[in-house]
Structure formats: structure tokens, C-alpha cells
XYZ file of C-alpha atoms in Angstrom:
228
model
C 1.468 12.853 28.834
C -1.183 10.881 27.377
C -0.672 7.038 28.348
C -2.801 3.235 28.437
C -2.750 1.497 31.147
C -4.115 -2.614 30.838
C -5.054 -3.840 33.587
C -7.229 -6.111 34.400
C -7.093 -6.673 38.083
C -9.633 -3.920 39.589
C -6.981 -3.521 43.035
C -3.840 -2.888 40.932
C -4.561 -1.177 37.639
C -6.683 1.326 39.995
C -3.257 2.017 41.926
C -1.427 2.336 38.961
C -3.276 4.774 36.957
C -4.166 6.648 41.372
C 0.353 6.525 41.369
C 1.068 7.397 37.140
C -1.452 10.566 37.313
C -0.072 12.401 40.892
C 3.409 12.139 38.862
C 2.126 13.572 36.558
C 0.392 11.285 33.865
C -2.729 11.161 32.026
C -4.477 7.318 32.467
C -6.714 6.055 30.278
C -7.312 2.362 31.576
C -8.043 -0.780 29.855
C -9.197 -4.259 31.738
C -9.360 -7.065 28.542
C -6.917 -7.202 25.685
C -9.608 -7.014 23.463
C -9.619 -3.496 23.861
C -6.461 -2.884 24.342
C -5.723 -3.277 20.721
C -8.542 -1.107 20.567
C -6.893 1.440 22.299
C -3.470 0.957 20.833
C -4.707 1.729 17.311
C -6.710 5.251 18.188
C -3.002 6.913 18.580
C -3.733 9.166 21.523
C -1.557 8.061 23.635
C 2.649 8.281 24.095
C 2.987 5.206 25.070
C 0.851 1.755 26.501
C 1.259 0.049 29.922
C 0.807 -3.837 28.361
C 0.369 -6.535 31.554
C -0.164 -9.877 29.913
C -2.683 -11.701 31.240
C -5.442 -9.983 30.132
C -9.019 -11.407 29.963
C -10.621 -12.033 25.972
C -7.090 -10.933 23.843
C -3.800 -12.086 25.594
C -1.453 -9.694 25.933
C 1.284 -11.135 24.458
C -1.344 -11.787 21.823
C -2.226 -7.797 21.484
C 1.751 -7.200 21.125
C 2.005 -8.814 18.325
C -1.090 -7.912 16.348
C -0.557 -3.906 16.856
C 3.584 -4.636 16.022
C 2.138 -6.530 12.996
C -0.266 -3.556 11.932
C 3.685 -1.611 12.127
C 2.122 0.563 15.136
C 5.333 1.906 16.575
C 3.643 3.598 19.973
C 6.876 2.613 23.006
C 5.382 -0.238 24.518
C 6.397 -1.319 28.572
C 4.993 -4.605 30.208
C 4.112 -5.480 33.751
C 3.638 -8.689 33.925
C 3.990 -11.233 37.368
C 5.983 -13.469 34.224
C 9.787 -13.519 35.728
C 11.263 -16.128 34.037
C 13.596 -14.734 30.998
C 12.236 -17.114 28.698
C 8.452 -14.712 28.477
C 11.465 -11.471 29.284
C 13.097 -13.184 25.525
C 9.348 -13.419 24.668
C 8.151 -9.698 24.887
C 10.730 -8.267 24.708
C 11.246 -10.153 20.824
C 7.858 -10.255 20.185
C 8.034 -5.940 20.106
C 8.290 -4.639 23.859
C 10.262 -1.147 24.858
C 10.755 -2.422 27.921
C 10.145 -4.930 30.435
C 8.502 -4.395 34.499
C 7.661 -8.067 36.511
C 5.433 -6.774 38.784
C 5.373 -6.143 41.936
C 6.898 -2.642 40.610
C 7.960 0.596 41.720
C 6.020 3.332 40.710
C 7.993 5.605 40.626
C 10.132 3.730 38.236
C 7.497 2.844 35.724
C 7.381 6.236 35.634
C 10.563 6.949 35.194
C 10.957 4.406 32.044
C 7.465 5.540 30.412
C 9.382 9.495 29.751
C 12.609 7.619 29.451
C 10.195 5.517 26.107
C 8.531 8.286 25.158
C 11.330 10.779 25.650
C 13.884 7.694 23.367
C 10.921 6.889 20.857
C 11.436 11.020 19.889
C 15.089 11.897 20.141
C 15.960 12.408 22.781
C 18.122 10.463 26.166
C 17.388 12.569 29.001
C 14.409 13.827 31.912
C 15.932 17.635 30.414
C 14.263 19.115 27.562
C 15.830 21.787 26.148
C 14.268 23.947 22.793
C 16.855 27.969 22.605
C 17.393 29.105 26.234
C 14.097 27.393 27.458
C 14.601 24.206 28.956
C 11.856 22.016 30.513
C 13.044 19.085 32.521
C 10.709 16.689 33.228
C 11.282 14.955 35.521
C 10.687 17.484 38.667
C 7.745 19.578 36.230
C 10.010 22.926 36.403
C 10.493 25.698 33.273
C 13.115 27.439 32.729
C 13.793 30.022 30.082
C 16.624 31.563 30.582
C 18.178 30.774 33.910
C 14.780 32.019 35.637
C 12.040 29.305 36.231
C 8.057 29.639 34.884
C 5.348 28.188 37.014
C 2.621 26.932 34.834
C -0.581 24.846 34.982
C -0.865 21.215 34.869
C -2.103 22.131 31.600
C 0.007 24.374 30.410
C 3.387 22.163 31.185
C 1.485 19.112 29.456
C 0.598 21.090 26.694
C 4.643 22.642 26.396
C 5.827 19.078 27.205
C 3.859 17.899 24.058
C 4.378 21.098 21.595
C 9.003 20.322 23.176
C 8.674 16.932 22.066
C 7.973 17.427 18.652
C 9.220 20.600 18.422
C 9.270 22.302 14.931
C 6.283 19.614 13.746
C 2.955 21.615 13.274
C 0.403 19.781 15.384
C -3.657 20.477 15.195
C -5.782 21.829 17.569
C -7.437 17.714 17.619
C -3.550 16.417 18.382
C -3.058 18.391 21.381
C -7.088 18.041 22.973
C -5.915 14.277 22.494
C -2.433 14.537 24.701
C -3.832 17.422 27.092
C -7.575 15.144 27.891
C -7.934 11.646 29.379
C -11.675 9.925 29.608
C -14.185 11.288 31.419
C -13.055 15.339 30.805
C -15.313 18.471 29.687
C -13.838 20.341 26.862
C -13.625 23.313 26.416
C -13.960 24.265 22.665
C -10.973 26.667 23.572
C -9.339 25.187 25.465
C -5.766 23.995 24.043
C -6.271 28.347 21.832
C -6.302 29.418 26.303
C -2.901 27.507 27.332
C -1.922 28.660 24.117
C -2.382 32.486 25.677
C -1.100 31.724 28.863
C 2.198 30.265 27.240
C 2.890 32.949 25.360
C 2.290 35.467 28.100
C 4.224 33.487 30.474
C 7.257 32.651 27.640
C 8.183 33.991 24.203
C 5.417 35.267 22.836
C 7.141 34.180 19.212
C 7.382 31.345 21.104
C 4.076 29.391 19.135
C 4.123 29.828 16.286
C 0.084 29.105 14.699
C 0.184 28.437 11.351
C -3.767 29.201 10.004
C -6.199 27.145 9.508
C -3.446 23.526 10.882
C -3.016 24.380 14.170
C 0.274 24.670 16.123
C 4.194 24.427 16.361
C 6.593 25.965 18.996
C 9.918 27.292 17.013
C 12.880 27.734 18.830
C 13.687 31.140 21.176
C 14.900 34.267 21.762
C 17.903 33.990 24.346
C 17.106 37.300 26.783
C 19.518 39.725 25.896
C 22.524 40.381 28.351
C 23.137 43.049 29.827
C 26.227 45.106 29.297
C 28.356 45.458 31.755
C 29.187 48.484 33.390
């Protein structure tokens, strides 16, 4: 899951980025409001953590601006402004959640997962597609009740495909969700991860739409052997 972090405090920003990365998030970190508004407009992230006290452009102004542009990216406000009127203003201004500093990193991670789930019409950390189940909090995968071991990148790719089940995703869209800033992305990286997923899961799980991209289709249940 790729998220945008907008925080100008260098120590706090580094701590948030490190803690969220340890939970499996890909984090792009910006330090001012203009950069935050620009990155939100690129539609590369699944959620954003937005501090209100940003230089160049206040976080509340950024929030109001992107909502006027009809950008629906889930946005969580993270701020030291804990007065009730500030919280009301933030939520009424278009924020999806509001957290007061200091925040527990695991709570922040859970809130971000919740925002992304709700944005895709899900309500639980457990995503299902046929016999396939993905637990986002535990980062585990089972197929017909059997555990499937995936690498970090394979899990992230499957997560994106599960959230967009039966919707065609282009290679470029998948790359945007799998790699944050600073990563060297090989030209066939997505294809390699798709190949590994097909070997570990049912081969027909991920369909190729030639010239367009990939889509996840509900897998068939593994047949149960008849009783003797």
C-alpha cells in the first residue's frame, strides 16, 4: 500500500516513515503543503497522512483545495491541533479521519488500512475472492484454507489486485502501487511478480488482458476428495 506523508518536522517525519514501512506501507514523504497538493493530484497513492501546520501552504488549505478538485483520495489529518472546533473543521473540510499527535504507529497503520478498505467498499482487514483470502493486518494469505508464502512485493501486488478485483489494472498503475520514490524499477518487474503469484496460487487467478494489463478473477475452490 503506497501512501503520501506530508510532515515538516524532520524527526517526526522520519519516525512515521520508518514505523509505517515496518508495517508494510510504501511511504513517500513531503515536507510542505505545495508539494503535498502536487503529489495528491498525481493519483499515485492509496491514502495520505496530512499535517496541518505545513510551510508554504497550510494543510487545511491543501485539504480544501484537493476536495474542490473532486479528488477523493482518503486523507487522514495528523496534527497537534486538538481543540474540538479544529477537529470539526478538518472533518467538515473533507478529511476522512483525524488523529491528534502523539499517535501510536500501529493505530495509525490500522486507521490507514481502514480508510483504504472503505474507499474500495470493504469493511474488514480480511479480503476474500473465492477460495483466496488475504489478511491485511497480519499480511498472510490462504488459498482453500492452506497458507501461501509470499514475498513482500508479491503480497503488495496481490493486495492491489484484490482491492480492484475484476477490474483491469495496467502495468503502470501496478508499478505506482508497488514502488515508492528511490526504487529502481526494472522494466519487467510487474511481469515477474505476476509470474511468481501464478505459480504459488491458481494459474488462472490473474488474467492477462492483452495490450491493457491484468485483472484478478475469483479462483475456483480446490476440490475436496470424496470420503472413503
